[in-house]
Short mmCIF file of C-alpha atoms in Angstrom, two decimals:
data_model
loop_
_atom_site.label_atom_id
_atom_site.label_comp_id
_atom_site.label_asym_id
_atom_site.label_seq_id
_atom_site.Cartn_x
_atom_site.Cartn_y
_atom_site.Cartn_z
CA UNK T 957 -8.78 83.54 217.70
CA UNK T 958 -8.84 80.95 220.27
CA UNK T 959 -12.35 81.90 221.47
CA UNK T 960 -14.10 81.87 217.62
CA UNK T 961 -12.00 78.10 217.55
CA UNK T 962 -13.82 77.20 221.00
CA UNK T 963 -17.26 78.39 219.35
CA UNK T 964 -16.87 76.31 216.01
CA UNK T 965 -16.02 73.17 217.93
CA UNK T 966 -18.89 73.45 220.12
CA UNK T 967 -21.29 74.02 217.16
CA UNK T 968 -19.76 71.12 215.25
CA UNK T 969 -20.46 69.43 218.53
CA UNK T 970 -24.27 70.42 218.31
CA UNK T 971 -24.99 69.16 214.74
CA UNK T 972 -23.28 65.65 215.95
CA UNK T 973 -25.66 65.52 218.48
CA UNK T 974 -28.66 66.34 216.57
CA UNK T 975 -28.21 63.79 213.76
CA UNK T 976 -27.88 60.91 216.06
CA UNK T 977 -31.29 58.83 215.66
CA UNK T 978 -32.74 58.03 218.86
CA UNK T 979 -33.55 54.65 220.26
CA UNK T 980 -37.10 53.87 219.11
CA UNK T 981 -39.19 51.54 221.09
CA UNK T 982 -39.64 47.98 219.44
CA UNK T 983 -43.50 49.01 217.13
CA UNK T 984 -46.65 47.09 219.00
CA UNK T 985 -47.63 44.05 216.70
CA UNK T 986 -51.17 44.52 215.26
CA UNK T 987 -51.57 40.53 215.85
CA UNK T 988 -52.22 38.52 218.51
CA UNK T 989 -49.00 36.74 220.10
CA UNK T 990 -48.90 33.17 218.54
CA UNK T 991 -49.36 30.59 221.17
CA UNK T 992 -48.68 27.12 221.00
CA UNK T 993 -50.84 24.69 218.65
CA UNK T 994 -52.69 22.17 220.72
CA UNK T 995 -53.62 18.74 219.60
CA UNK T 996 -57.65 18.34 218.64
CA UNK T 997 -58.76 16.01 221.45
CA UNK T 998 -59.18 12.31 220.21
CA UNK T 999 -62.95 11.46 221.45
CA UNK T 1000 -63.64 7.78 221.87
CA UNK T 1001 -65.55 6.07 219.20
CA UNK T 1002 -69.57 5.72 220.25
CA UNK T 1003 -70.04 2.80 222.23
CA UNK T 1004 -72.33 0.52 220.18
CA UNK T 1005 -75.86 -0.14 221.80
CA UNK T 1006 -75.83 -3.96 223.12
CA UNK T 1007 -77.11 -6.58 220.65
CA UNK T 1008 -80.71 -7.11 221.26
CA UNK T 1009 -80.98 -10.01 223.90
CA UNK T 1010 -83.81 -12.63 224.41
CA UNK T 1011 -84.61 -12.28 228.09
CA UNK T 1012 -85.12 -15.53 229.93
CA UNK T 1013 -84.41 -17.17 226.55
CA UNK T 1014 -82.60 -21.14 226.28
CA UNK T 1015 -80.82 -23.08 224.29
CA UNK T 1016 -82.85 -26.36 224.60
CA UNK T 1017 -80.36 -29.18 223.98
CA UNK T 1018 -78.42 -27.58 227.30
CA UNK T 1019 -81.52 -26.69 228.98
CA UNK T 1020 -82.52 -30.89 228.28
CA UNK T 1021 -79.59 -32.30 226.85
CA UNK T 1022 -81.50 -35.81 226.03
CA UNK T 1023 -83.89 -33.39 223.47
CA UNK T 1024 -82.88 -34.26 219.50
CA UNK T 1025 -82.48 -31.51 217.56
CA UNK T 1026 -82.47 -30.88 213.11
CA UNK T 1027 -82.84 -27.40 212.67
CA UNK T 1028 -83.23 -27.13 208.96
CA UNK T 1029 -83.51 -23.54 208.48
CA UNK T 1030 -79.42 -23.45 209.43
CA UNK T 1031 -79.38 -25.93 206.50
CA UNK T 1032 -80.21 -25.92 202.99
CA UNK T 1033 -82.12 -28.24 203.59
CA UNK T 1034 -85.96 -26.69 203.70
CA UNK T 1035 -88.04 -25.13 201.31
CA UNK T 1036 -86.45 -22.34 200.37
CA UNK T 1037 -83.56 -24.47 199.50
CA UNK T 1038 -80.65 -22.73 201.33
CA UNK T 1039 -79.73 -21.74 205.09
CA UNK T 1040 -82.28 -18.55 206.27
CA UNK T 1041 -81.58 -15.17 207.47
CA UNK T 1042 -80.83 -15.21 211.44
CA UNK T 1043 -79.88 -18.40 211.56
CA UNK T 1044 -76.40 -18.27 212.32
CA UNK T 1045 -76.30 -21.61 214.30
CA UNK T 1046 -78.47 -24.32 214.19
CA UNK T 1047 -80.05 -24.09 217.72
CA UNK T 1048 -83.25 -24.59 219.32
CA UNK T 1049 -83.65 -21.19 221.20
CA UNK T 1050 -86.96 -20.80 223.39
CA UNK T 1051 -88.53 -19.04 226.94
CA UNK T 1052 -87.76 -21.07 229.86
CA UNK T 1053 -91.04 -21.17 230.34
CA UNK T 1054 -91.60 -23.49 226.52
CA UNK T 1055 -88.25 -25.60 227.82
CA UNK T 1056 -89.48 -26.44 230.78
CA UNK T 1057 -92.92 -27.89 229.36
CA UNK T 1058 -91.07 -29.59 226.47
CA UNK T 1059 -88.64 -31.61 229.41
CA UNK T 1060 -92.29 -32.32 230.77
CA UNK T 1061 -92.85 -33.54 227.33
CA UNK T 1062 -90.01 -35.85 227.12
CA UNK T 1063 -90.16 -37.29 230.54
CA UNK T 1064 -93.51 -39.09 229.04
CA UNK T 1065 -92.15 -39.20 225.69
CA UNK T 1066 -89.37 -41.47 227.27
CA UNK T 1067 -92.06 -43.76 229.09
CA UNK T 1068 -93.32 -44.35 225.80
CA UNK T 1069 -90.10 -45.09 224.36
CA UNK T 1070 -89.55 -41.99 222.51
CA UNK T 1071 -87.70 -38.73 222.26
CA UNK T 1072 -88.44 -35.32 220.78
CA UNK T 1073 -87.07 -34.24 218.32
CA UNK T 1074 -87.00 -30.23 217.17
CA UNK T 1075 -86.95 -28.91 213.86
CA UNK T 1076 -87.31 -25.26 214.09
CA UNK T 1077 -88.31 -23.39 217.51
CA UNK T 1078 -87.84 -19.76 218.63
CA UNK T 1079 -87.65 -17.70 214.48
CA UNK T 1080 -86.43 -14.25 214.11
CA UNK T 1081 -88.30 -11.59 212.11
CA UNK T 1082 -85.71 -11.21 210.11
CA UNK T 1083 -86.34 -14.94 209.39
CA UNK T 1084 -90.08 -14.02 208.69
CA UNK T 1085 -88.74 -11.35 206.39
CA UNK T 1086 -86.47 -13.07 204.48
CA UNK T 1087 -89.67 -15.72 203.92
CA UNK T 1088 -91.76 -12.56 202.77
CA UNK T 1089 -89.25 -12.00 200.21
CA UNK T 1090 -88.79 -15.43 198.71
CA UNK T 1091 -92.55 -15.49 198.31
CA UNK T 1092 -92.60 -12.90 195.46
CA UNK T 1093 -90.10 -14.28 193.99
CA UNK T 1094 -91.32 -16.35 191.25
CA UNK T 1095 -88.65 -18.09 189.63
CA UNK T 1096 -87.30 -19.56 193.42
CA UNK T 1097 -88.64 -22.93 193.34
CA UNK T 1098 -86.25 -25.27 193.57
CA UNK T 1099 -87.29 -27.18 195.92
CA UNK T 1100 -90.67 -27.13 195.04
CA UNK T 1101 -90.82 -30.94 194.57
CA UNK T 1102 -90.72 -31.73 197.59
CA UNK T 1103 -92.12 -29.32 199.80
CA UNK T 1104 -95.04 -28.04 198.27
CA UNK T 1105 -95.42 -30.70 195.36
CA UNK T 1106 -98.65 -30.04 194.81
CA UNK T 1107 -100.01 -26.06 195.59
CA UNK T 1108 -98.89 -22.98 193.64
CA UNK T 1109 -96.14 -21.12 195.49
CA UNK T 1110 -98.20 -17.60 195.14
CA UNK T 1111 -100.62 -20.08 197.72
CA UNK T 1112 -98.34 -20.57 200.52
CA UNK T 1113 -99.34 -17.40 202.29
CA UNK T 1114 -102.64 -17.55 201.72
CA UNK T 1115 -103.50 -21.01 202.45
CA UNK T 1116 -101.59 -20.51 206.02
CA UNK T 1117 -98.33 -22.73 205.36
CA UNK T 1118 -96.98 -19.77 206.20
CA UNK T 1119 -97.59 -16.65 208.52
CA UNK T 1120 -96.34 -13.34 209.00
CA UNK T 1121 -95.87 -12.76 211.39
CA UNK T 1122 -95.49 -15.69 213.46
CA UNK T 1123 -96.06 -16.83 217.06
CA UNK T 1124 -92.48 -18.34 216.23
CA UNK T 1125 -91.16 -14.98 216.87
CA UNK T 1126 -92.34 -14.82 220.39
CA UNK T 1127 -90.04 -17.58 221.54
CA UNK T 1128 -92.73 -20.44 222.78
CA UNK T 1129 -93.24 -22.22 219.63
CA UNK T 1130 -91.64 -25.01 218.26
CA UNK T 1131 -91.88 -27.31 215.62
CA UNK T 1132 -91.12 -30.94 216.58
CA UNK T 1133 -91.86 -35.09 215.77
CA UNK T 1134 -90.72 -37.96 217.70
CA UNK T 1135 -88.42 -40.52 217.33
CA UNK T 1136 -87.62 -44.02 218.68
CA UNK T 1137 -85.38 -43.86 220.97
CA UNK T 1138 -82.60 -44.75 220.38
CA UNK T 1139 -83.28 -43.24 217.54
CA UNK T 1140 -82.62 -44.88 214.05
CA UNK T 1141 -79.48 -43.33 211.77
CA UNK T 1142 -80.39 -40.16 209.53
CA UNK T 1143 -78.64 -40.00 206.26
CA UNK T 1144 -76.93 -36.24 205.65
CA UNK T 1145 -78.90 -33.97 202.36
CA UNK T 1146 -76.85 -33.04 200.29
CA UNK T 1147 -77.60 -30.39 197.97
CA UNK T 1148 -78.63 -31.60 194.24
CA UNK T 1149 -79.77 -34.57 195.73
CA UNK T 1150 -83.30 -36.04 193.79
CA UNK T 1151 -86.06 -34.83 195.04
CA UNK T 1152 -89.34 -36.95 196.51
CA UNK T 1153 -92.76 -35.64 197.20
CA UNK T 1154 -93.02 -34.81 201.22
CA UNK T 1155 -96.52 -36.81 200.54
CA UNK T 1156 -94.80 -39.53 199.10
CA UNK T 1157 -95.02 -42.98 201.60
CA UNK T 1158 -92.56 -42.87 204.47
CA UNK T 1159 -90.00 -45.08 202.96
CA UNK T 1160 -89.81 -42.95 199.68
CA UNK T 1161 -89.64 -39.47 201.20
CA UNK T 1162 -86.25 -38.06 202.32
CA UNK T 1163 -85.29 -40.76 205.47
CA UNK T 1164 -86.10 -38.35 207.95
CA UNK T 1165 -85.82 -40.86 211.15
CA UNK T 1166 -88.61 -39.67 212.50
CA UNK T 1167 -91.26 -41.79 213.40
CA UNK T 1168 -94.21 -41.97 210.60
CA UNK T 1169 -96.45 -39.00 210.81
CA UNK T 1170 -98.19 -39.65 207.09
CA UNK T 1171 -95.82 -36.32 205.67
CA UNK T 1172 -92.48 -35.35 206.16
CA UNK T 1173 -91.85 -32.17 208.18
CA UNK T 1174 -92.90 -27.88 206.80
CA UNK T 1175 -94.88 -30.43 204.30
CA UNK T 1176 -97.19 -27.74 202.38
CA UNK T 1177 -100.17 -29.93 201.68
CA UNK T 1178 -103.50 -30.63 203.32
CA UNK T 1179 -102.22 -33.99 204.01
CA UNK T 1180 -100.28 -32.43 206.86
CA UNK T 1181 -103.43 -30.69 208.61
CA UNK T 1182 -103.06 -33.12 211.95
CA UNK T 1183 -106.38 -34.44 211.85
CA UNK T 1184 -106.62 -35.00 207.66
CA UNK T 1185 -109.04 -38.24 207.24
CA UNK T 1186 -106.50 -39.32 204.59
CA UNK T 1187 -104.29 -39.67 207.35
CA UNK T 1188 -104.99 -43.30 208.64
CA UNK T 1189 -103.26 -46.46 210.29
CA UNK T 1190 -100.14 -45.95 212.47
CA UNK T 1191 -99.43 -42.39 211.10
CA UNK T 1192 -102.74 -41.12 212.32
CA UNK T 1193 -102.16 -42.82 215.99
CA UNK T 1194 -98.35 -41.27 215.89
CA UNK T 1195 -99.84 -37.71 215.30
CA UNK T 1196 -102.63 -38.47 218.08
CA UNK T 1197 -99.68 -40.04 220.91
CA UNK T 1198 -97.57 -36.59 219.86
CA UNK T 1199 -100.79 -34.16 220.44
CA UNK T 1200 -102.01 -36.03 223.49
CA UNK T 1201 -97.99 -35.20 225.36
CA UNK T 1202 -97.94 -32.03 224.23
CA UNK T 1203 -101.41 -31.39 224.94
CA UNK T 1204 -100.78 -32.57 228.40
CA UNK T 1205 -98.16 -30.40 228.93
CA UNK T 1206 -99.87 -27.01 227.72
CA UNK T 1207 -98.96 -26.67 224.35
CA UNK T 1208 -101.84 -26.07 221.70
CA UNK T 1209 -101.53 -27.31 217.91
CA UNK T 1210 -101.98 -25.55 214.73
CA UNK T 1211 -103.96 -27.70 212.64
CA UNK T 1212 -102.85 -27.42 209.44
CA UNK T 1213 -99.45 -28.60 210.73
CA UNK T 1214 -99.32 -31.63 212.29
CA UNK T 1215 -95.77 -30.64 213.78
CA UNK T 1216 -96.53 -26.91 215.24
CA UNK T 1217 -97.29 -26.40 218.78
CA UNK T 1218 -97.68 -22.93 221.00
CA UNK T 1219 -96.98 -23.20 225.00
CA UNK T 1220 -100.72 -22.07 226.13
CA UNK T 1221 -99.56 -19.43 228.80
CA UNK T 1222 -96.86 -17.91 226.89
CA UNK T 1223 -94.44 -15.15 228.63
CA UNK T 1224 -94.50 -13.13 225.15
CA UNK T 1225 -97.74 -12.50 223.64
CA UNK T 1226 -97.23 -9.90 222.03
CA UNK T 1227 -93.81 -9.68 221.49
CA UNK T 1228 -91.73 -10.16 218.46
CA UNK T 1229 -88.38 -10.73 218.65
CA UNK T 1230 -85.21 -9.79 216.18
CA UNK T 1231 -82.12 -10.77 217.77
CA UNK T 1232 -80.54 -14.19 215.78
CA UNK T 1233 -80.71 -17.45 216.67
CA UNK T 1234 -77.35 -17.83 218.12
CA UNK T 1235 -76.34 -18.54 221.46
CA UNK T 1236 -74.88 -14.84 222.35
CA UNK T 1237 -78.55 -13.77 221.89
CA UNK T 1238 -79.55 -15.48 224.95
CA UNK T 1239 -79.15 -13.61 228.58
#
């Protein structure tokens, strides 16, 4: 009895032991272990390339502080009839080579009792553009009156009041008169103002204190060509004394424009600048 006990037990025993699950190893993950996110890297914004520079460039009144200056293309006050595109300050910007003439210039101008006085000198091309534009625009002629009284505007190209491009670009041209010095006072424009014929007699004309010179200044007229026969008397002599100094001093005139004058042996011929007239374009 006790030995069929014994046997029961240890079968009992047997079945236990083969309905106990085994330990099963944790099942290999089909996916890659997960590893940390990183952070995209932050790349620096592109440096931008430097403004365009004038090389050797100057601001005249620095360069020769006892030069005048009226830069009317920073103004409203020229023939387009508002401030121009580049001109962001109203500066006379040239070579170092045109400055250094010009203070030849007004060393004699001095001895004569005069001064120089600029109007427009070194002129971007987007300047030159920006005239391009306003030239096929019809209807833009409000100032018509006074600066080209008396030609069509579809003309102004064509008759050469004005070029594209232009040796203004190249940074050794300037537009200029002279005035007694010390010079007389200079009323402000103001916009709206009544308009007078830049043909009209000196003391009609906007009171430019410039010293006579039979037109007023970017006059568009054939009364402005420097050596015009129409052009007589003290005007006539006062175009002659300005082209004789800068003459002298290596500058050559553009006829039709009694005020327009190219240094001779410029750095630049053949270069046309962009960069705005402002005093960060010069290095």
């Amino acid at each position: 009895m006790r030995t069929r006990v014994a046997v029961l037990l240890a079968f009992v025993a047997l079945l236990g032991g083969c309905s106990r699950a085994e330990p099963r190893p944790a099942p290999a993950s089909s996916a890659a272990p997960q590893s940390t996110p990183q952070p995209t890297p932050v790349r620096p914004a592109p440096t931008p390339p430097p403004a365009e520079r004038l090389p050797g460039f100057v601001v005249l009144t620095e360069f020769d502080p006892r030069i005048r200056a009226d830069i009317r293309y920073a103004t409203p006050h020229n023939f387009v009839g508002r401030p121009i595109t580049g001109y962001r300050e109203p500066l006379c910007l040239l070579t170092r080579q045109a400055a250094e003439a010009l203070r030849r210039v007004q060393d004699a101008a001095l001895a004569a009792g005069h001064s120089l006085k600029v109007y427009d000198c070194y002129r971007p091309q987007p300047a030159v553009d920006d005239f391009v534009a306003w030239s096929k625009r019809s209807g833009e002629q409000q100032t018509k009156a006074e600066f080209y009284p008396d030609v069509a505007k579809d003309r102004l190209f064509a008759d050469g009041y004005i070029g594209a491009p232009t040796a203004h670009s190249r940074g050794s041209t300037a537009d200029l008169t002279l005035v007694d010095e010390p010079p007389a006072s200079q009323p402000p424009y103001r916009v709206g103002q009544p308009l007078v014929a830049c043909t009209a007699p000196r003391g009609q004309r906007f009171a430019d204190n410039s010293i006579d010179m039979g037109t007023g200044f970017d006059c568009f007229d054939s009364r402005a060509h420097t050596a015009d026969p129409r052009i007589t008397g003290t005007p006539r002599d006062n175009r002659r004394l300005l082209q004789r100094l800068m003459t002298d001093a290596g500058f050559v005139n553009y006829d039709r424009e009694w005020w327009h004058y190219s240094l001779r042996d410029e750095p630049y011929p053949d270069t046309f600048f962009a960069a705005p007239v402002a005093r960060s374009s010069v290095g």
